[in-house]
XYZ file of C-alpha atoms in Angstrom:
536
model
C 10.089 -66.746 -22.510
C 8.804 -68.939 -25.405
C 12.185 -70.552 -26.251
C 12.673 -71.484 -22.617
C 9.196 -73.053 -22.490
C 9.931 -75.148 -25.618
C 13.233 -76.345 -24.128
C 11.517 -77.402 -20.942
C 8.841 -79.307 -22.870
C 11.421 -81.109 -25.059
C 13.365 -82.208 -22.014
C 10.216 -83.437 -20.317
C 9.249 -85.467 -23.432
C 12.739 -86.900 -23.751
C 12.776 -87.871 -20.120
C 9.417 -89.572 -20.455
C 10.611 -91.635 -23.436
C 13.811 -92.623 -21.685
C 11.963 -93.706 -18.613
C 9.545 -95.721 -20.695
C 12.357 -97.577 -22.438
C 14.038 -98.431 -19.153
C 10.945 -99.780 -17.489
C 7.852 -100.320 -19.566
C 5.952 -101.541 -16.553
C 6.366 -98.329 -14.566
C 2.933 -96.915 -15.316
C 1.063 -100.082 -14.542
C 2.928 -100.747 -11.302
C 3.066 -97.223 -9.772
C 0.296 -95.366 -11.582
C 0.952 -91.921 -13.053
C 4.622 -91.002 -12.872
C 5.528 -87.964 -10.668
C 6.770 -84.906 -12.574
C 10.476 -84.396 -12.703
C 12.420 -81.688 -10.864
C 12.730 -79.741 -14.110
C 8.935 -79.545 -14.336
C 8.785 -77.806 -10.981
C 11.422 -75.326 -12.109
C 9.275 -74.456 -15.098
C 6.164 -74.124 -12.935
C 7.958 -71.808 -10.516
C 9.213 -69.722 -13.447
C 5.654 -69.303 -14.762
C 4.212 -68.382 -11.352
C 6.949 -65.811 -10.801
C 6.138 -64.043 -14.057
C 2.436 -64.172 -13.210
C 3.130 -62.436 -9.888
C 5.165 -59.751 -11.608
C 2.399 -58.934 -14.067
C -0.289 -59.108 -11.386
C 1.650 -56.701 -9.176
C 2.090 -54.075 -11.877
C -1.251 -54.285 -13.582
C -3.257 -54.307 -10.357
C -1.557 -51.213 -8.917
C -3.005 -47.868 -9.963
C -0.590 -45.040 -10.520
C -1.729 -42.322 -8.147
C -2.211 -38.910 -9.633
C -0.612 -35.802 -8.131
C -2.936 -33.212 -9.624
C -6.607 -32.407 -9.962
C -7.013 -33.308 -13.589
C -5.283 -36.641 -13.270
C -7.299 -37.517 -10.209
C -10.496 -37.187 -12.207
C -9.326 -38.949 -15.391
C -8.219 -42.485 -16.286
C -4.622 -43.371 -15.452
C -2.163 -44.454 -18.105
C 0.065 -47.245 -16.785
C 3.742 -46.832 -17.607
C 6.099 -49.714 -16.843
C 9.884 -49.429 -16.742
C 11.880 -52.495 -17.813
C 13.972 -52.330 -14.645
C 10.855 -52.820 -12.571
C 10.419 -56.389 -13.816
C 13.815 -57.471 -12.525
C 13.740 -55.873 -9.053
C 12.693 -58.238 -6.311
C 12.489 -55.327 -3.880
C 9.840 -53.651 -6.031
C 7.795 -56.827 -6.167
C 7.762 -57.562 -2.461
C 8.145 -54.155 -0.789
C 5.276 -52.639 1.176
C 3.206 -49.938 -0.495
C 4.490 -46.680 1.103
C 1.040 -45.128 0.705
C -0.856 -47.993 2.327
C -3.274 -46.454 4.803
C -2.380 -42.941 3.606
C -4.255 -42.516 0.337
C -6.354 -39.365 0.000
C -9.105 -38.774 -2.525
C -9.511 -35.130 -3.552
C -12.686 -33.799 -5.125
C -12.429 -31.956 -8.415
C -14.795 -29.227 -7.247
C -16.498 -26.856 -9.680
C -14.339 -23.707 -9.947
C -16.891 -21.536 -8.176
C -15.734 -23.145 -4.922
C -12.046 -22.282 -5.287
C -10.467 -21.009 -8.530
C -13.183 -18.419 -9.186
C -12.751 -17.026 -5.672
C -9.051 -16.457 -6.377
C -9.853 -14.712 -9.646
C -12.268 -12.453 -7.729
C -9.621 -11.564 -5.149
C -10.387 -7.849 -5.359
C -13.712 -8.536 -3.651
C -11.979 -9.828 -0.511
C -12.336 -7.320 2.304
C -9.672 -6.255 4.748
C -6.758 -5.616 2.411
C -6.350 -3.200 -0.499
C -3.498 -5.349 -1.808
C -5.062 -8.747 -1.315
C -4.546 -9.931 -4.882
C -0.811 -10.111 -4.299
C -1.516 -12.364 -1.313
C -2.983 -15.108 -3.521
C 0.137 -15.261 -5.721
C 2.332 -18.376 -5.693
C -0.495 -20.668 -4.530
C -1.137 -18.497 -1.479
C 2.475 -17.948 -0.421
C 2.316 -14.369 -1.675
C 5.181 -12.360 -3.203
C 8.688 -13.778 -2.761
C 11.037 -11.917 -0.428
C 14.362 -11.522 -2.151
C 17.768 -11.451 -0.501
C 16.553 -12.488 2.924
C 14.451 -9.364 3.440
C 15.196 -6.493 5.808
C 18.583 -7.052 7.421
C 18.828 -10.547 5.966
C 16.487 -11.817 8.681
C 14.919 -14.463 6.406
C 16.475 -17.229 4.277
C 17.916 -16.347 0.877
C 15.421 -18.685 -0.804
C 11.986 -19.930 0.160
C 10.937 -16.687 1.897
C 7.560 -15.111 1.059
C 5.349 -12.311 2.332
C 2.636 -14.793 3.308
C -0.734 -13.552 4.525
C -2.295 -15.391 7.457
C -5.602 -15.994 5.648
C -4.223 -17.951 2.692
C -4.010 -21.374 4.331
C -6.837 -22.851 2.223
C -4.882 -22.168 -0.966
C -1.592 -23.337 0.533
C -3.093 -26.630 1.658
C -4.730 -27.207 -1.720
C -1.427 -26.639 -3.541
C 0.199 -29.295 -1.363
C -2.630 -31.754 -1.905
C -2.489 -31.358 -5.688
C 1.066 -32.710 -5.490
C 0.499 -35.148 -2.650
C 2.358 -38.394 -3.276
C -0.546 -40.506 -2.002
C -3.464 -39.092 -3.973
C -5.769 -41.716 -5.408
C -8.410 -41.588 -8.101
C -10.319 -44.379 -6.336
C -12.395 -43.051 -3.407
C -12.911 -46.609 -2.140
C -9.147 -46.911 -1.603
C -8.854 -43.579 0.230
C -8.233 -43.219 3.945
C -9.695 -39.699 3.840
C -11.491 -37.425 1.391
C -10.380 -33.809 0.902
C -12.841 -31.049 -0.036
C -10.784 -28.155 -1.528
C -13.305 -25.402 -0.784
C -11.743 -21.975 -0.106
C -14.133 -21.250 2.751
C -11.948 -18.467 4.124
C -11.917 -16.492 0.876
C -15.659 -16.891 0.495
C -16.280 -15.685 4.048
C -13.957 -12.695 3.613
C -15.882 -11.523 0.550
C -19.172 -11.290 2.452
C -18.362 -10.529 6.087
C -19.861 -7.041 5.802
C -22.852 -8.023 3.687
C -26.155 -7.440 5.489
C -27.899 -9.932 3.196
C -27.544 -13.218 5.091
C -28.718 -15.256 2.107
C -25.789 -13.901 0.090
C -23.363 -14.635 2.919
C -24.511 -18.257 3.093
C -25.105 -18.873 -0.610
C -21.852 -20.611 -1.568
C -21.666 -22.638 1.655
C -25.187 -23.921 1.128
C -24.336 -24.651 -2.497
C -21.351 -26.744 -1.370
C -23.485 -28.743 1.056
C -26.012 -29.458 -1.699
C -23.218 -30.498 -4.081
C -21.652 -32.863 -1.552
C -24.997 -34.411 -0.654
C -25.323 -35.686 -4.227
C -21.957 -37.446 -4.234
C -21.672 -41.199 -3.605
C -18.357 -40.558 -1.819
C -20.225 -38.490 0.750
C -22.933 -41.094 1.267
C -20.369 -43.840 1.965
C -19.856 -42.544 5.523
C -22.135 -39.539 5.650
C -19.111 -37.269 5.276
C -17.328 -38.660 8.353
C -14.239 -39.418 6.261
C -14.178 -35.934 4.692
C -12.127 -32.917 5.735
C -12.014 -29.213 4.825
C -9.400 -26.512 5.467
C -9.985 -22.820 6.076
C -7.537 -19.953 6.430
C -9.775 -18.302 9.019
C -10.931 -19.157 12.522
C -13.937 -21.255 13.433
C -15.799 -18.170 14.627
C -16.324 -17.010 11.028
C -18.484 -20.062 10.239
C -20.752 -20.499 13.272
C -23.642 -18.120 12.635
C -26.968 -19.928 12.745
C -28.712 -19.760 9.347
C -31.780 -18.114 10.881
C -29.910 -15.582 13.023
C -28.071 -12.330 12.655
C -24.461 -12.036 13.682
C -20.927 -12.467 12.431
C -19.821 -14.721 9.583
C -21.662 -17.406 7.658
C -23.354 -20.673 8.618
C -21.022 -23.236 6.988
C -20.127 -25.167 10.143
C -23.683 -25.304 11.452
C -25.030 -27.490 8.637
C -25.464 -31.113 9.807
C -23.607 -32.458 6.761
C -20.502 -30.375 7.486
C -20.655 -31.228 11.181
C -19.943 -34.846 10.217
C -16.677 -33.819 8.534
C -13.375 -32.694 10.087
C -12.803 -28.966 9.764
C -9.258 -27.554 9.984
C -8.966 -23.874 10.882
C -6.285 -21.539 12.182
C -8.283 -21.110 15.389
C -10.683 -23.736 16.728
C -13.358 -23.491 19.375
C -12.892 -25.304 22.707
C -16.576 -26.247 22.614
C -17.018 -27.958 19.236
C -16.097 -31.508 18.389
C -15.253 -31.351 14.701
C -12.925 -28.367 14.278
C -9.181 -28.638 14.875
C -6.574 -25.884 14.781
C -3.514 -25.993 12.526
C -0.651 -23.452 12.507
C -0.871 -20.106 10.766
C 1.472 -19.989 7.757
C 4.654 -18.042 8.419
C 7.202 -16.663 5.926
C 9.604 -19.542 5.261
C 8.545 -22.362 2.917
C 11.583 -24.615 2.457
C 12.295 -26.943 -0.457
C 14.705 -29.408 1.151
C 15.879 -30.990 4.375
C 19.078 -28.976 4.066
C 17.099 -25.719 3.970
C 15.396 -26.592 7.248
C 18.525 -27.870 9.000
C 20.479 -24.796 7.918
C 17.801 -22.470 9.286
C 17.627 -24.345 12.580
C 21.394 -24.081 12.994
C 21.239 -20.386 12.260
C 18.589 -19.889 14.972
C 20.753 -21.797 17.456
C 23.630 -19.403 16.781
C 21.508 -16.231 16.832
C 22.690 -13.539 19.244
C 19.716 -12.684 21.440
C 20.573 -9.456 23.212
C 16.989 -8.802 24.367
C 15.251 -10.646 27.163
C 11.793 -10.099 25.651
C 9.950 -8.326 22.853
C 6.515 -7.712 21.395
C 5.638 -7.498 17.693
C 2.294 -5.731 17.816
C 0.589 -2.424 18.386
C -2.078 -1.000 20.717
C -5.779 -1.695 20.211
C -8.648 0.416 21.415
C -6.644 2.397 23.951
C -7.840 0.224 26.857
C -5.104 0.407 29.485
C -6.546 -2.630 31.259
C -5.818 -5.170 28.547
C -2.880 -7.554 28.578
C -1.727 -6.062 25.279
C -1.708 -2.572 26.763
C 0.208 -3.808 29.804
C 2.794 -5.496 27.586
C 3.351 -2.311 25.604
C 3.547 -0.173 28.734
C 5.941 -2.505 30.579
C 8.126 -3.104 27.514
C 8.417 0.639 26.893
C 9.856 1.099 30.394
C 12.399 -1.710 30.114
C 15.906 -1.640 28.676
C 15.677 -5.395 28.120
C 12.606 -5.260 25.852
C 11.832 -3.861 22.412
C 8.662 -3.154 20.444
C 8.141 -3.206 16.707
C 8.028 0.379 15.510
C 5.183 1.926 13.557
C 7.495 2.351 10.561
C 7.321 -1.401 9.998
C 3.554 -1.382 9.450
C 2.636 -2.054 5.802
C -1.142 -2.277 6.277
C -3.475 -2.485 9.288
C -2.432 -5.432 11.445
C 0.426 -6.384 9.121
C 4.135 -5.736 9.576
C 6.937 -5.970 7.050
C 8.185 -9.555 7.489
C 11.847 -8.571 7.532
C 11.386 -6.026 10.328
C 9.309 -8.392 12.427
C 11.625 -11.377 12.006
C 14.690 -9.298 12.833
C 13.083 -8.295 16.141
C 11.925 -11.837 16.987
C 15.362 -13.286 16.265
C 17.001 -10.852 18.694
C 14.945 -11.802 21.772
C 14.770 -14.807 24.064
C 11.015 -14.477 24.766
C 8.219 -13.214 22.483
C 4.901 -12.036 23.915
C 1.729 -13.592 22.490
C -1.436 -11.888 23.785
C -4.643 -12.439 21.859
C -4.902 -11.045 18.336
C -8.059 -10.689 16.253
C -9.153 -13.875 17.979
C -7.507 -15.803 20.777
C -4.562 -16.823 18.582
C -1.937 -14.936 16.559
C 0.087 -15.577 13.450
C 2.998 -14.041 15.352
C 3.151 -17.198 17.507
C 4.496 -19.129 14.546
C 6.647 -16.276 13.278
C 8.262 -16.311 16.723
C 8.808 -20.056 16.703
C 10.327 -19.811 13.238
C 12.708 -17.241 14.743
C 13.638 -19.591 17.599
C 12.011 -17.250 20.125
C 10.229 -18.800 23.136
C 6.527 -17.801 23.045
C 4.872 -16.387 26.169
C 1.112 -16.968 26.403
C -1.464 -15.421 28.691
C -4.394 -17.768 28.161
C -4.493 -21.515 27.337
C -6.847 -20.953 24.398
C -4.118 -18.999 22.612
C -2.160 -22.197 21.878
C -2.393 -25.069 24.358
C -6.001 -25.962 23.553
C -5.596 -25.163 19.857
C -2.597 -26.825 18.245
C -2.714 -30.172 20.052
C -1.643 -31.983 16.871
C 1.451 -29.867 16.291
C 2.706 -28.740 19.705
C 3.801 -30.859 22.684
C 1.305 -31.648 25.416
C 3.859 -30.415 27.946
C 3.507 -26.712 27.200
C 6.207 -25.859 29.730
C 8.778 -27.561 27.520
C 8.610 -24.881 24.815
C 6.742 -21.865 26.238
C 5.984 -19.704 29.285
C 2.478 -19.259 30.659
C 1.635 -16.088 32.598
C -2.071 -15.918 33.525
C -3.757 -12.848 32.078
C -5.168 -12.005 35.483
C -1.675 -11.681 36.941
C -0.673 -9.165 34.287
C -3.976 -7.335 34.723
C -3.063 -6.824 38.381
C 0.154 -5.092 37.261
C 2.285 -8.182 37.642
C 5.752 -7.722 36.177
C 6.333 -9.754 33.018
C 10.048 -9.094 33.121
C 10.308 -10.295 36.708
C 8.707 -13.637 35.792
C 11.004 -14.132 32.819
C 14.138 -13.098 34.708
C 13.579 -15.831 37.296
C 13.739 -18.650 34.745
C 17.174 -20.365 35.037
C 19.411 -19.991 32.001
C 19.629 -23.783 31.627
C 15.839 -23.978 31.398
C 15.786 -21.138 28.861
C 18.303 -23.001 26.686
C 16.225 -26.188 26.869
C 13.024 -24.377 25.888
C 14.718 -22.594 22.998
C 16.111 -25.888 21.699
C 12.633 -27.424 21.858
C 11.204 -24.478 19.903
C 13.896 -24.881 17.248
C 13.199 -28.605 16.984
C 9.502 -27.835 16.440
C 10.183 -25.495 13.493
C 9.623 -28.140 10.754
C 6.240 -29.222 12.120
C 4.800 -25.692 12.226
C 5.887 -24.550 8.744
C 4.439 -25.200 5.292
C 7.015 -26.418 2.800
C 7.176 -25.695 -0.901
C 4.572 -27.998 -2.529
C 6.971 -28.761 -5.393
C 9.739 -29.986 -3.046
C 11.031 -33.485 -3.772
C 12.818 -35.976 -1.561
C 12.189 -34.207 1.751
C 12.041 -36.362 4.866
C 10.909 -33.851 7.488
C 7.205 -33.648 8.338
C 5.710 -30.200 7.970
C 2.390 -28.847 9.251
C 0.446 -30.448 6.384
C 2.001 -33.874 6.958
C 1.202 -33.737 10.670
C -2.389 -32.631 10.048
C -2.993 -35.337 7.423
C -1.719 -38.053 9.758
C -4.121 -36.958 12.467
C -7.080 -36.584 10.109
C -6.489 -40.083 8.725
C -6.126 -41.467 12.253
C -9.427 -39.852 13.248
C -11.208 -41.214 10.180
C -9.809 -44.709 10.833
C -11.283 -44.723 14.336
C -14.640 -43.590 12.988
C -14.541 -46.238 10.272
C -13.806 -49.018 12.771
C -16.670 -47.895 14.947
C -19.031 -47.771 11.972
C -18.075 -51.348 11.075
C -19.106 -52.339 14.604
C -22.437 -50.574 14.190
C -21.731 -47.642 16.485
C -20.786 -43.974 16.266
C -17.274 -43.089 17.369
C -17.169 -40.025 19.582
C -13.767 -38.468 20.206
C -15.119 -34.995 20.841
C -18.368 -33.498 22.068
C -20.063 -30.164 21.970
C -19.934 -28.519 25.354
C -17.548 -27.375 28.034
C -15.376 -30.493 28.056
C -14.776 -31.006 24.341
C -11.301 -29.452 24.496
C -10.108 -32.160 26.889
C -10.312 -35.061 24.472
C -7.059 -34.217 22.716
C -5.304 -33.838 26.081
C -6.153 -37.269 27.474
C -3.204 -39.458 28.340
C -2.694 -42.709 26.419
C -5.228 -45.269 27.561
C -7.253 -42.692 29.492
C -10.949 -42.710 28.648
C -12.686 -40.828 31.441
C -12.489 -37.054 31.534
C -11.477 -35.604 34.863
C -10.379 -32.264 36.295
C -7.758 -30.329 34.372
C -5.477 -27.435 35.271
C -7.146 -25.249 32.630
C -10.680 -25.736 33.958
C -10.528 -22.420 35.798
C -10.014 -20.598 32.484
C -12.546 -22.525 30.392
C -15.466 -22.657 32.790
C -15.619 -18.890 32.896
C -16.811 -16.864 29.950
C -13.683 -16.195 27.917
C -14.565 -12.598 27.160
C -14.668 -11.826 30.861
C -11.667 -13.890 31.841
C -9.419 -12.967 28.945
C -8.610 -9.306 29.390
C -6.062 -9.082 26.574
């Protein structure tokens, strides 16, 4: 750069002398002489280099892990970068997508994993936290080769908090600057904490860590910037485990009742239709792919699957109540030659089936029954979709009012809805399914197969993938929600896209441009007490 600058200066000086010799009166007649064309070339050269250095030294390298997010960034420049016009002028791919992740004290996450033996509900739970929450790998495709040769795990439904955190640690748009973030992630393993204390009669102990988190957040400047309205949390359990009032007895802890947390966005595997800040995301299933090819290959395999059964049910009886939808499904399936149930031999622990056995059944049927599980939703819904099996629901809260970010608004495009009351009156499930034209069945199955990427959780270490998985979809919607709240705050008002009360579930079902809430086809199910209306 220096030699070129000296050459330019010498030429400018020589030109000036030559011009002076030719016309000594030039300066007095025309004033200061205009710079030559060569001068402008030199000026443009200097400005170009200034832009290059400004671009690289003003761009922070975004960290993909916890430690880097909390420590200064070392800038590394590659020589090729200085000579690529596309790198200088291209749009930042993370613009509007940056996420700031707290480096929480380990008591809020890592220590809970180390104390896995304290988690209730599973004698083998410590194996469930392996591989960042994916659980033990399933080798060789599992029982009957019903799962992929690679990327298959025995994943427990409650490990979503860990799975999400593992993805965020490697997220390509993490930033160490909270002011540049479009959303702020709080990696608190709320589900593991709740599971450790569900049976504890001491309410203060149940609420201790949640209250500690609220106190910790309240001291952070990032929280004060928007009062937590740009923050989000993820739990591997349903909303119902976090709604106990601090001063009342009952189930679960009080995390979601604290005013500070109510400002944030809370992602759970089952949301409430009557709360405005919790949103449901899919349960994790058993396939966590590492590439686009893995996903495309699995989808093709599900398209070719031979489905000799009309319908099936992967689940067992509960409570012996013959009036429940579940009991009716088991009774009707047992009498049909076109239906199959998952045998007791496949049970590995209460409420848990060997993944290979379950997937083999789901892949062999056209329709998979989805009555309520421990709550209104079931992990089996997403196991079935992974298997290319069309889910059959018996209440809108089981899916349609839950996974509005991940599943189509037109529920008829990928599923069948049979009202629970019809089954309770001894309506024939098989008769309903048999009447669906084969062309419609093929269309629904294809839609289910197309949805597979958006309801699975990919390997967090995967590189170069282009498909959007459940985490990508959830992050987009969280960031969109925060952006609306930020715009409203700039205008001096509070943005309300959900409310507490009977109509809160409708906000995510409004058509584009629709602002007023009106009657909905699901009103008849939501305006009645769910426990009385939902007999499954």
